[in-house]
Amino acid sequence: MKNIQYAIVDIETTGGNAGGSRITEIAIIIHDGNTVLERFETLVNPQKEIPLPIFALTGITNDMVRNAPVFEHIAKKVYDLLSGRVFVAHNVNFDHSFVRHELERAGIKWTAKHKLCTVRATRKIMPGLPSYSLGKLCRSLNISLSRAHRAGADADATAALLSQLLECDTHGLIETMIKKNAQDQRLPPNLPPEDFDALPSKPGVYYFYSKDKRVVYVGKAKNIKKRVAQHFTGHAVTAQRQNFLRDIYGISFEICASEFMALLLECCEIKKLWPIHNRALKKFEPKFGLYSYEARNGYKYLAIGKISAYQGYIEKFHSLHEGVNMLLKLAGDFNIDHRFVHYGTTSEGVVIRSIKELPPVTYHNEAVNNALHFIESSRTTYAIVDKGRNNEERSCVWVEKGQFYGMGYISNDVNITEISELKEYITPYSGNGYIMQLINAYVLKYPRKVYLQNTHL
């Protein structure tokens, strides 16, 4: 590859993300594919304390950087070295995010037009090695690395690695990888490109896996391939994003009939797998419940209280306000004395003090039982039947007595006469309040797709 120059970069930092950490050391080696043309290396004053674990890793102390230049003073030099050259690093997006962010802090807008990740390049050109960390690659390829986790030594090792890669690259893979629109410019360093290439442009659920094959993230999409690609674009420098991309070693997917089916499956899978990088859906669990109990005086009470793992509830709510509104409506509709409905407690120790005469126990308890029966009878069993993943099947979501039971796909060859027969083809899933919110909203929007239990299909 003629007339291409590489800027091989290595940095040491105070932490793992550019948004909250600073550079403590930087080394840049200019390489023409054959020889080193220029070398720049310096400690950098991060203008903040170096954490003890970072000192233990790099050996760089606060005293060592106290009189070093701040990044703003070397920014112009760094920019001149990088401009017009291929930005090369071992896990390139990590180093690139820091350098880009530090230059921006110094008032210089810069983004590498061409990048090369030596982790990805080595995986392609030298497949089958036991490890692709820089230290272990150096041992496998007989590259000298005297001071690991120091910018100059690591940059020298990466330059030697690049020389070997260029020599072994008989198929021009590096030239393809550094093209501006190449997927290697955006994919995480540890993700096999074939995993991304296999993704379909269809609705469904996708799974990101860690090095030890654990699911670390579950997502849903109308177009799986497009959505996954969006995860890898942009220049966010938060710790969450940096750790997220670093953890991705594989992808799998499950095609669904629609975005609605994908959304339900995503919720179920997050509830089952509880991946470390899924946060948003963990907030939707209901926090309040409707309870009923009988006091020592024989009267039945209704109460709204916080959900406990050790006490069963009759109905659940996402807010106290929602629960109180239902409780007051039940009291009004079934003529239940308001002295027997409580907000925020299920204690049996409540003593009623009122000059108003209490209703007869039998009459009162019957009213409470009628209210509870109304709640139970209003929990409908039904199916949502819609198109399948292809023309040979239908999708089905089954709701049993007002609660999500499961979902699945039924071949058109299966002879179904009544909706109740669909249930045996449904895969049960563990649901939650958020899933029922989604289903209820869908039912209101598409009532023609809903079939009650005893109706014909």
Coordinates of C-alpha atoms in Angstrom, one line a residue:
M1 CA 0.0 0.0 0.0
K2 CA 1.9 3.0 -1.3
N3 CA 1.8 6.6 0.1
I4 CA 0.0 5.5 3.3
Q5 CA 1.3 6.7 6.6
Y6 CA 0.2 5.3 9.9
A7 CA 0.0 7.2 13.3
I8 CA 0.4 4.4 15.9
V9 CA -1.0 5.7 19.1
D10 CA -1.0 4.4 22.7
I11 CA -2.1 6.2 25.8
E12 CA -2.3 5.7 29.5
T13 CA -5.2 7.3 31.4
T14 CA -6.7 7.9 34.9
G15 CA -9.7 5.7 34.1
G16 CA -11.7 3.8 31.5
N17 CA -13.8 6.4 29.8
A18 CA -12.9 9.7 28.1
G19 CA -15.8 11.6 29.6
G20 CA -14.6 11.3 33.2
S21 CA -10.9 10.4 32.8
R22 CA -7.8 12.1 31.5
I23 CA -4.7 11.1 29.6
T24 CA -1.5 10.7 31.7
E25 CA 0.9 9.6 28.9
I26 CA 0.8 9.5 25.1
A27 CA 3.1 8.0 22.5
I28 CA 2.7 8.5 18.7
I29 CA 4.8 6.6 16.2
I30 CA 4.7 7.7 12.5
H31 CA 5.2 4.6 10.3
D32 CA 5.2 4.4 6.5
G33 CA 4.6 0.6 6.4
N34 CA 8.2 -0.2 6.4
T35 CA 10.1 2.0 8.8
V36 CA 9.5 4.4 11.7
L37 CA 9.6 8.0 10.4
E38 CA 9.0 9.9 13.6
R39 CA 8.4 9.3 17.3
F40 CA 6.7 11.4 20.0
E41 CA 6.3 10.4 23.6
T42 CA 5.5 12.4 26.8
L43 CA 3.9 12.2 30.2
V44 CA 0.8 14.4 30.5
N45 CA -0.4 16.2 33.6
P46 CA -4.1 15.0 33.9
Q47 CA -4.9 17.8 36.3
K48 CA -6.5 15.2 38.7
E49 CA -5.3 12.5 41.0
I50 CA -4.2 9.2 39.6
P51 CA -6.2 6.4 41.3
L52 CA -4.2 3.8 43.2
P53 CA -5.4 0.9 40.9
I54 CA -4.2 2.8 37.8
F55 CA -0.8 3.5 39.5
A56 CA -0.5 -0.3 40.2
L57 CA -1.2 -1.0 36.5
T58 CA 1.0 1.6 34.9
G59 CA 3.5 2.7 37.5
I60 CA 2.8 6.3 36.7
T61 CA 2.6 8.4 39.9
N62 CA 1.2 11.8 40.7
D63 CA 4.8 13.0 41.3
M64 CA 5.8 11.9 37.8
V65 CA 3.1 13.9 36.0
R66 CA 3.1 17.0 38.3
N67 CA 5.6 18.9 36.1
A68 CA 4.5 17.3 32.8
P69 CA 2.7 19.5 30.2
V70 CA -1.1 19.6 30.3
F71 CA -2.7 18.2 27.2
E72 CA -3.6 21.6 25.9
H73 CA 0.1 22.5 25.6
I74 CA 0.8 19.4 23.3
A75 CA -2.5 19.5 21.5
K76 CA -1.2 21.2 18.4
K77 CA 1.7 18.7 18.1
V78 CA -0.6 15.8 18.5
Y79 CA -3.0 17.2 15.9
D80 CA -0.2 17.7 13.4
L81 CA 1.1 14.1 13.9
L82 CA -2.4 12.6 13.4
S83 CA -3.6 14.7 10.5
G84 CA -3.8 12.9 7.2
R85 CA -2.6 9.6 8.6
V86 CA -4.3 6.3 9.5
F87 CA -5.0 6.3 13.3
V88 CA -3.7 2.9 14.5
A89 CA -4.1 1.4 18.0
H90 CA -4.7 -1.8 19.8
N91 CA -8.5 -1.4 20.5
V92 CA -8.5 1.7 18.4
N93 CA -11.9 3.1 19.5
F94 CA -10.7 3.4 23.1
D95 CA -7.6 5.5 22.2
H96 CA -9.4 7.4 19.5
S97 CA -12.2 8.5 21.9
F98 CA -9.7 9.8 24.5
V99 CA -7.5 11.7 22.0
R100 CA -10.5 13.1 20.2
H101 CA -12.0 14.3 23.5
E102 CA -8.8 15.8 24.8
L103 CA -8.3 17.7 21.5
E104 CA -11.8 19.0 21.7
R105 CA -11.2 20.2 25.2
A106 CA -8.2 22.1 23.8
G107 CA -10.4 23.7 21.1
I108 CA -9.4 21.5 18.2
K109 CA -12.1 19.7 16.3
W110 CA -10.7 16.4 15.0
T111 CA -11.9 12.9 14.0
A112 CA -9.8 10.3 12.3
K113 CA -10.9 9.7 8.7
H114 CA -9.3 6.3 8.7
K115 CA -8.7 4.0 11.6
L116 CA -7.1 0.6 12.0
C117 CA -7.6 -1.6 15.1
T118 CA -4.7 -4.0 15.4
V119 CA -6.9 -6.4 17.5
R120 CA -9.3 -6.8 14.6
A121 CA -6.6 -6.9 12.0
T122 CA -4.7 -9.6 13.9
R123 CA -7.8 -11.7 14.3
K124 CA -8.3 -11.5 10.5
I125 CA -4.8 -12.0 9.3
M126 CA -3.6 -14.4 12.0
P127 CA -6.6 -16.4 13.1
G128 CA -6.4 -19.1 15.7
L129 CA -4.0 -17.5 18.2
P130 CA -4.7 -18.2 21.9
S131 CA -5.2 -14.5 22.8
Y132 CA -5.3 -11.1 21.1
S133 CA -4.3 -9.0 24.0
L134 CA -1.2 -7.0 23.2
G135 CA 1.0 -8.7 25.9
K136 CA 0.1 -12.2 24.8
L137 CA 0.4 -11.4 21.1
C138 CA 3.9 -10.1 21.8
R139 CA 4.8 -13.5 23.4
S140 CA 3.2 -15.4 20.5
L141 CA 5.0 -13.4 17.8
N142 CA 8.3 -12.8 19.5
I143 CA 7.8 -9.0 19.8
S144 CA 9.8 -7.2 22.5
L145 CA 7.6 -5.6 25.2
S146 CA 9.8 -4.5 28.1
R147 CA 7.4 -2.1 30.0
A148 CA 3.8 -3.2 29.4
H149 CA 1.1 -0.5 30.2
R150 CA 3.5 2.4 29.4
A151 CA 2.6 4.3 26.3
G152 CA 6.0 4.3 24.6
A153 CA 6.6 0.6 25.1
D154 CA 3.1 -0.4 24.0
A155 CA 3.3 1.9 21.0
D156 CA 6.6 0.3 20.0
A157 CA 5.1 -3.1 20.3
T158 CA 2.0 -2.1 18.3
A159 CA 4.3 -0.7 15.6
A160 CA 6.2 -4.0 15.4
L161 CA 2.9 -5.9 15.3
L162 CA 1.7 -3.6 12.4
S163 CA 4.9 -4.4 10.5
Q164 CA 4.2 -8.2 10.8
L165 CA 0.6 -7.7 9.8
L166 CA 1.5 -5.7 6.7
E167 CA 4.0 -8.4 5.8
C168 CA 1.5 -11.3 6.2
D169 CA -1.4 -9.5 4.6
T170 CA -1.3 -11.1 1.2
H171 CA -5.0 -10.5 0.5
G172 CA -5.0 -6.7 1.1
L173 CA -7.3 -7.0 4.2
I174 CA -5.7 -3.9 5.9
E175 CA -6.4 -1.8 2.9
T176 CA -10.0 -2.8 3.0
M177 CA -10.3 -2.3 6.8
I178 CA -9.1 1.3 6.7
K179 CA -11.6 2.5 4.1
K180 CA -13.8 5.2 5.5
N181 CA -17.0 3.2 5.3
A182 CA -15.6 -0.2 6.2
Q183 CA -17.5 -1.9 9.0
D184 CA -14.2 -2.5 10.8
Q185 CA -14.1 1.3 11.5
R186 CA -17.1 0.9 13.8
L187 CA -17.4 -2.7 15.1
P188 CA -16.2 -3.4 18.7
P189 CA -12.7 -4.9 18.7
N190 CA -13.7 -8.3 20.0
L191 CA -16.8 -8.9 17.8
P192 CA -16.3 -11.3 14.9
P193 CA -17.5 -9.6 11.7
E194 CA -19.3 -12.7 10.7
D195 CA -21.7 -12.3 13.6
F196 CA -22.6 -8.8 12.4
D197 CA -22.8 -10.0 8.7
A198 CA -25.3 -12.7 9.7
L199 CA -27.8 -10.2 11.2
P200 CA -31.1 -10.0 9.2
S201 CA -32.9 -6.8 8.3
K202 CA -36.1 -8.1 10.0
P203 CA -37.9 -7.4 13.3
G204 CA -36.7 -9.4 16.2
V205 CA -34.6 -9.6 19.3
Y206 CA -30.8 -9.5 19.4
Y207 CA -28.4 -10.7 22.2
F208 CA -24.8 -9.4 22.9
Y209 CA -22.5 -11.9 24.6
S210 CA -19.4 -11.4 26.8
K211 CA -16.1 -13.3 26.5
D212 CA -17.5 -16.1 28.8
K213 CA -20.7 -16.4 26.6
R214 CA -23.0 -14.6 29.1
V215 CA -25.7 -12.4 27.7
V216 CA -24.8 -8.8 28.6
Y217 CA -27.5 -7.0 26.6
V218 CA -30.8 -7.8 25.0
G219 CA -32.5 -5.4 22.5
K220 CA -35.4 -5.4 20.1
A221 CA -35.7 -3.8 16.7
K222 CA -37.9 -3.3 13.7
N223 CA -34.7 -3.9 11.7
I224 CA -32.2 -6.0 13.6
K225 CA -29.1 -5.2 11.5
K226 CA -29.8 -1.5 11.3
R227 CA -30.4 -1.2 15.1
V228 CA -27.3 -3.2 16.0
A229 CA -25.2 -1.0 13.7
Q230 CA -26.5 2.1 15.6
H231 CA -25.0 0.8 18.8
F232 CA -21.5 1.0 17.2
T233 CA -21.8 4.5 15.7
G234 CA -21.3 7.9 17.3
H235 CA -18.6 9.2 19.6
A236 CA -20.1 9.0 23.1
V237 CA -17.4 8.9 25.7
T238 CA -19.4 7.8 28.8
A239 CA -18.1 4.9 31.0
Q240 CA -21.3 3.0 30.2
R241 CA -20.7 3.1 26.5
Q242 CA -17.0 2.3 26.7
N243 CA -17.6 -0.7 29.0
F244 CA -20.6 -1.8 26.9
L245 CA -18.5 -2.0 23.6
R246 CA -15.6 -3.6 25.3
D247 CA -17.8 -6.4 26.6
I248 CA -19.2 -7.5 23.2
Y249 CA -17.7 -10.7 22.0
G250 CA -20.6 -12.1 20.0
I251 CA -24.2 -11.6 18.8
S252 CA -27.1 -13.8 18.2
F253 CA -30.7 -13.0 17.2
E254 CA -34.3 -14.3 17.2
I255 CA -36.5 -13.2 14.3
C256 CA -40.1 -12.1 15.3
A257 CA -43.2 -11.5 13.3
S258 CA -43.5 -7.9 14.3
E259 CA -42.0 -5.2 16.4
F260 CA -44.8 -5.8 19.0
M261 CA -43.8 -9.5 19.3
A262 CA -40.1 -8.4 19.5
L263 CA -40.9 -6.0 22.3
L264 CA -42.7 -8.6 24.3
L265 CA -39.9 -11.1 23.8
E266 CA -37.3 -8.5 24.8
C267 CA -39.1 -7.8 28.1
C268 CA -39.4 -11.5 28.9
E269 CA -35.7 -12.2 28.1
I270 CA -34.5 -9.2 30.2
K271 CA -36.7 -10.5 33.1
K272 CA -35.2 -14.0 32.7
L273 CA -31.5 -13.1 32.0
W274 CA -31.2 -9.8 33.8
P275 CA -28.2 -8.6 31.6
I276 CA -25.8 -6.2 33.2
H277 CA -26.1 -3.5 30.4
N278 CA -30.0 -3.5 30.4
R279 CA -31.2 -0.8 32.8
A280 CA -34.3 0.9 31.4
L281 CA -36.8 -2.0 31.7
K282 CA -35.7 -2.9 35.2
K283 CA -37.6 0.2 36.5
F284 CA -41.0 -0.9 35.4
E285 CA -41.9 -3.4 38.1
P286 CA -45.1 -2.5 40.0
K287 CA -44.5 -1.2 43.5
F288 CA -48.0 -1.2 45.2
G289 CA -50.6 -3.9 45.6
L290 CA -54.3 -4.2 46.6
Y291 CA -54.6 -6.4 49.7
S292 CA -57.6 -7.9 51.6
Y293 CA -57.6 -9.2 55.2
E294 CA -60.0 -9.9 58.0
A295 CA -59.5 -8.2 61.3
R296 CA -60.1 -9.7 64.8
N297 CA -63.5 -8.0 64.9
G298 CA -64.6 -10.1 61.9
Y299 CA -64.7 -7.2 59.4
K300 CA -62.9 -7.5 56.1
Y301 CA -60.6 -4.6 55.0
L302 CA -59.2 -3.5 51.7
A303 CA -55.8 -1.7 51.6
I304 CA -53.2 -0.4 49.3
G305 CA -49.6 -1.1 50.4
K306 CA -46.1 -1.7 49.1
I307 CA -45.6 -5.1 47.4
S308 CA -43.8 -7.6 49.5
A309 CA -42.1 -10.7 48.4
Y310 CA -43.8 -12.5 51.3
Q311 CA -47.4 -11.5 50.9
G312 CA -49.7 -12.1 47.9
Y313 CA -51.7 -9.2 46.4
I314 CA -54.9 -9.1 44.5
E315 CA -54.0 -6.4 42.0
K316 CA -50.8 -4.5 41.4
F317 CA -50.1 -0.8 40.5
H318 CA -47.2 1.2 39.4
S319 CA -48.0 4.1 41.8
L320 CA -49.8 4.7 45.0
H321 CA -52.1 7.2 43.3
E322 CA -53.2 4.5 40.8
G323 CA -54.0 2.1 43.6
V324 CA -55.9 4.6 45.7
N325 CA -58.0 5.6 42.8
M326 CA -59.1 2.0 42.2
L327 CA -59.7 1.4 45.9
L328 CA -62.0 4.5 46.2
K329 CA -63.9 3.4 43.0
L330 CA -64.5 0.0 44.5
A331 CA -65.7 1.5 47.7
G332 CA -68.1 3.7 45.9
D333 CA -69.4 1.1 43.4
F334 CA -70.0 -1.6 46.0
N335 CA -71.1 0.6 48.9
I336 CA -68.1 -0.3 51.1
D337 CA -67.7 1.9 54.3
H338 CA -64.7 4.1 53.8
R339 CA -63.5 3.3 57.3
F340 CA -62.6 -0.2 56.0
V341 CA -60.3 1.0 53.2
H342 CA -56.7 2.0 54.0
Y343 CA -53.9 3.5 52.0
G344 CA -50.3 2.4 52.6
T345 CA -50.9 -0.3 55.2
T346 CA -52.2 -3.8 55.6
S347 CA -51.9 -3.9 59.3
E348 CA -54.7 -5.6 61.3
G349 CA -54.1 -3.4 64.3
V350 CA -56.3 -0.6 63.1
V351 CA -58.9 0.4 65.7
I352 CA -62.0 2.2 64.4
R353 CA -63.2 5.1 66.5
S354 CA -66.3 6.8 65.1
I355 CA -69.6 7.9 66.4
K356 CA -71.2 6.5 63.3
E357 CA -72.6 3.0 63.7
L358 CA -70.7 0.3 61.9
P359 CA -72.6 -1.7 59.2
P360 CA -73.5 -5.3 60.0
V361 CA -70.5 -7.6 59.6
T362 CA -72.3 -10.0 57.2
Y363 CA -73.6 -7.1 55.0
H364 CA -70.2 -5.4 55.0
N365 CA -68.2 -8.6 54.2
E366 CA -70.6 -9.5 51.4
A367 CA -69.9 -6.0 49.8
V368 CA -66.1 -6.6 50.0
N369 CA -66.5 -10.1 48.5
N370 CA -68.6 -8.7 45.7
A371 CA -65.8 -6.2 44.9
L372 CA -63.2 -8.9 44.9
H373 CA -65.3 -11.1 42.7
F374 CA -65.7 -8.2 40.3
I375 CA -62.0 -7.8 40.0
E376 CA -61.6 -11.6 39.4
S377 CA -64.3 -11.7 36.8
S378 CA -63.0 -8.7 34.9
R379 CA -59.8 -10.5 34.2
T380 CA -60.4 -11.7 30.7
T381 CA -58.8 -14.6 28.9
Y382 CA -58.1 -13.8 25.2
A383 CA -55.6 -14.2 22.4
I384 CA -54.1 -11.7 20.1
V385 CA -53.7 -13.3 16.7
D386 CA -51.7 -11.7 13.9
K387 CA -49.4 -12.4 11.0
G388 CA -46.5 -14.7 11.5
R389 CA -42.8 -14.5 10.5
N390 CA -43.8 -15.9 7.0
N391 CA -47.0 -16.7 5.1
E392 CA -47.1 -20.2 6.5
E393 CA -47.8 -19.3 10.2
R394 CA -49.6 -17.0 12.6
S395 CA -48.4 -15.3 15.7
C396 CA -50.3 -15.5 19.0
V397 CA -50.1 -13.8 22.4
W398 CA -52.1 -15.5 25.1
V399 CA -53.5 -13.6 28.1
E400 CA -55.0 -15.8 30.9
K401 CA -57.4 -14.0 33.3
G402 CA -55.9 -10.6 32.7
Q403 CA -52.2 -11.8 33.0
F404 CA -49.7 -12.5 30.3
Y405 CA -49.3 -16.2 29.8
G406 CA -47.1 -16.6 26.8
M407 CA -46.7 -16.3 23.1
G408 CA -45.7 -18.3 20.0
Y409 CA -46.2 -19.2 16.4
I410 CA -48.8 -21.6 15.0
S411 CA -48.5 -23.2 11.5
N412 CA -51.4 -22.5 9.2
D413 CA -51.6 -26.3 8.7
V414 CA -52.8 -26.7 12.3
N415 CA -56.6 -26.9 12.3
I416 CA -57.9 -24.5 15.0
T417 CA -61.7 -24.2 15.5
E418 CA -61.8 -22.4 18.8
I419 CA -59.4 -19.8 20.3
S420 CA -59.0 -21.9 23.4
E421 CA -57.2 -24.5 21.3
L422 CA -54.3 -22.1 20.7
K423 CA -53.0 -22.3 24.2
E424 CA -51.4 -25.7 23.7
Y425 CA -49.2 -24.2 21.0
I426 CA -48.1 -21.2 23.2
T427 CA -44.7 -21.1 24.9
P428 CA -45.2 -19.9 28.5
Y429 CA -43.2 -16.9 29.6
S430 CA -42.8 -15.1 33.0
G431 CA -44.6 -11.7 32.6
N432 CA -44.7 -8.5 34.6
G433 CA -46.8 -5.4 34.9
Y434 CA -45.0 -3.6 32.1
I435 CA -45.7 -6.4 29.6
M436 CA -49.4 -6.1 30.4
Q437 CA -49.2 -2.3 29.9
L438 CA -47.8 -3.0 26.4
I439 CA -50.5 -5.6 25.6
N440 CA -53.3 -3.4 26.9
A441 CA -52.1 -0.5 24.7
Y442 CA -51.9 -2.8 21.7
V443 CA -55.4 -4.2 22.3
L444 CA -56.9 -0.7 22.4
K445 CA -55.1 0.1 19.1
Y446 CA -55.9 -3.1 17.3
P447 CA -59.2 -4.5 18.8
R448 CA -59.9 -6.6 15.6
K449 CA -56.9 -8.8 16.4
V450 CA -58.3 -9.8 19.8
Y451 CA -60.3 -13.0 20.2
L452 CA -62.0 -14.0 23.5
Q453 CA -61.5 -17.5 24.9
N454 CA -64.6 -19.2 23.5
T455 CA -64.8 -17.6 20.1
H456 CA -64.1 -19.1 16.8
L457 CA -61.0 -18.2 14.8

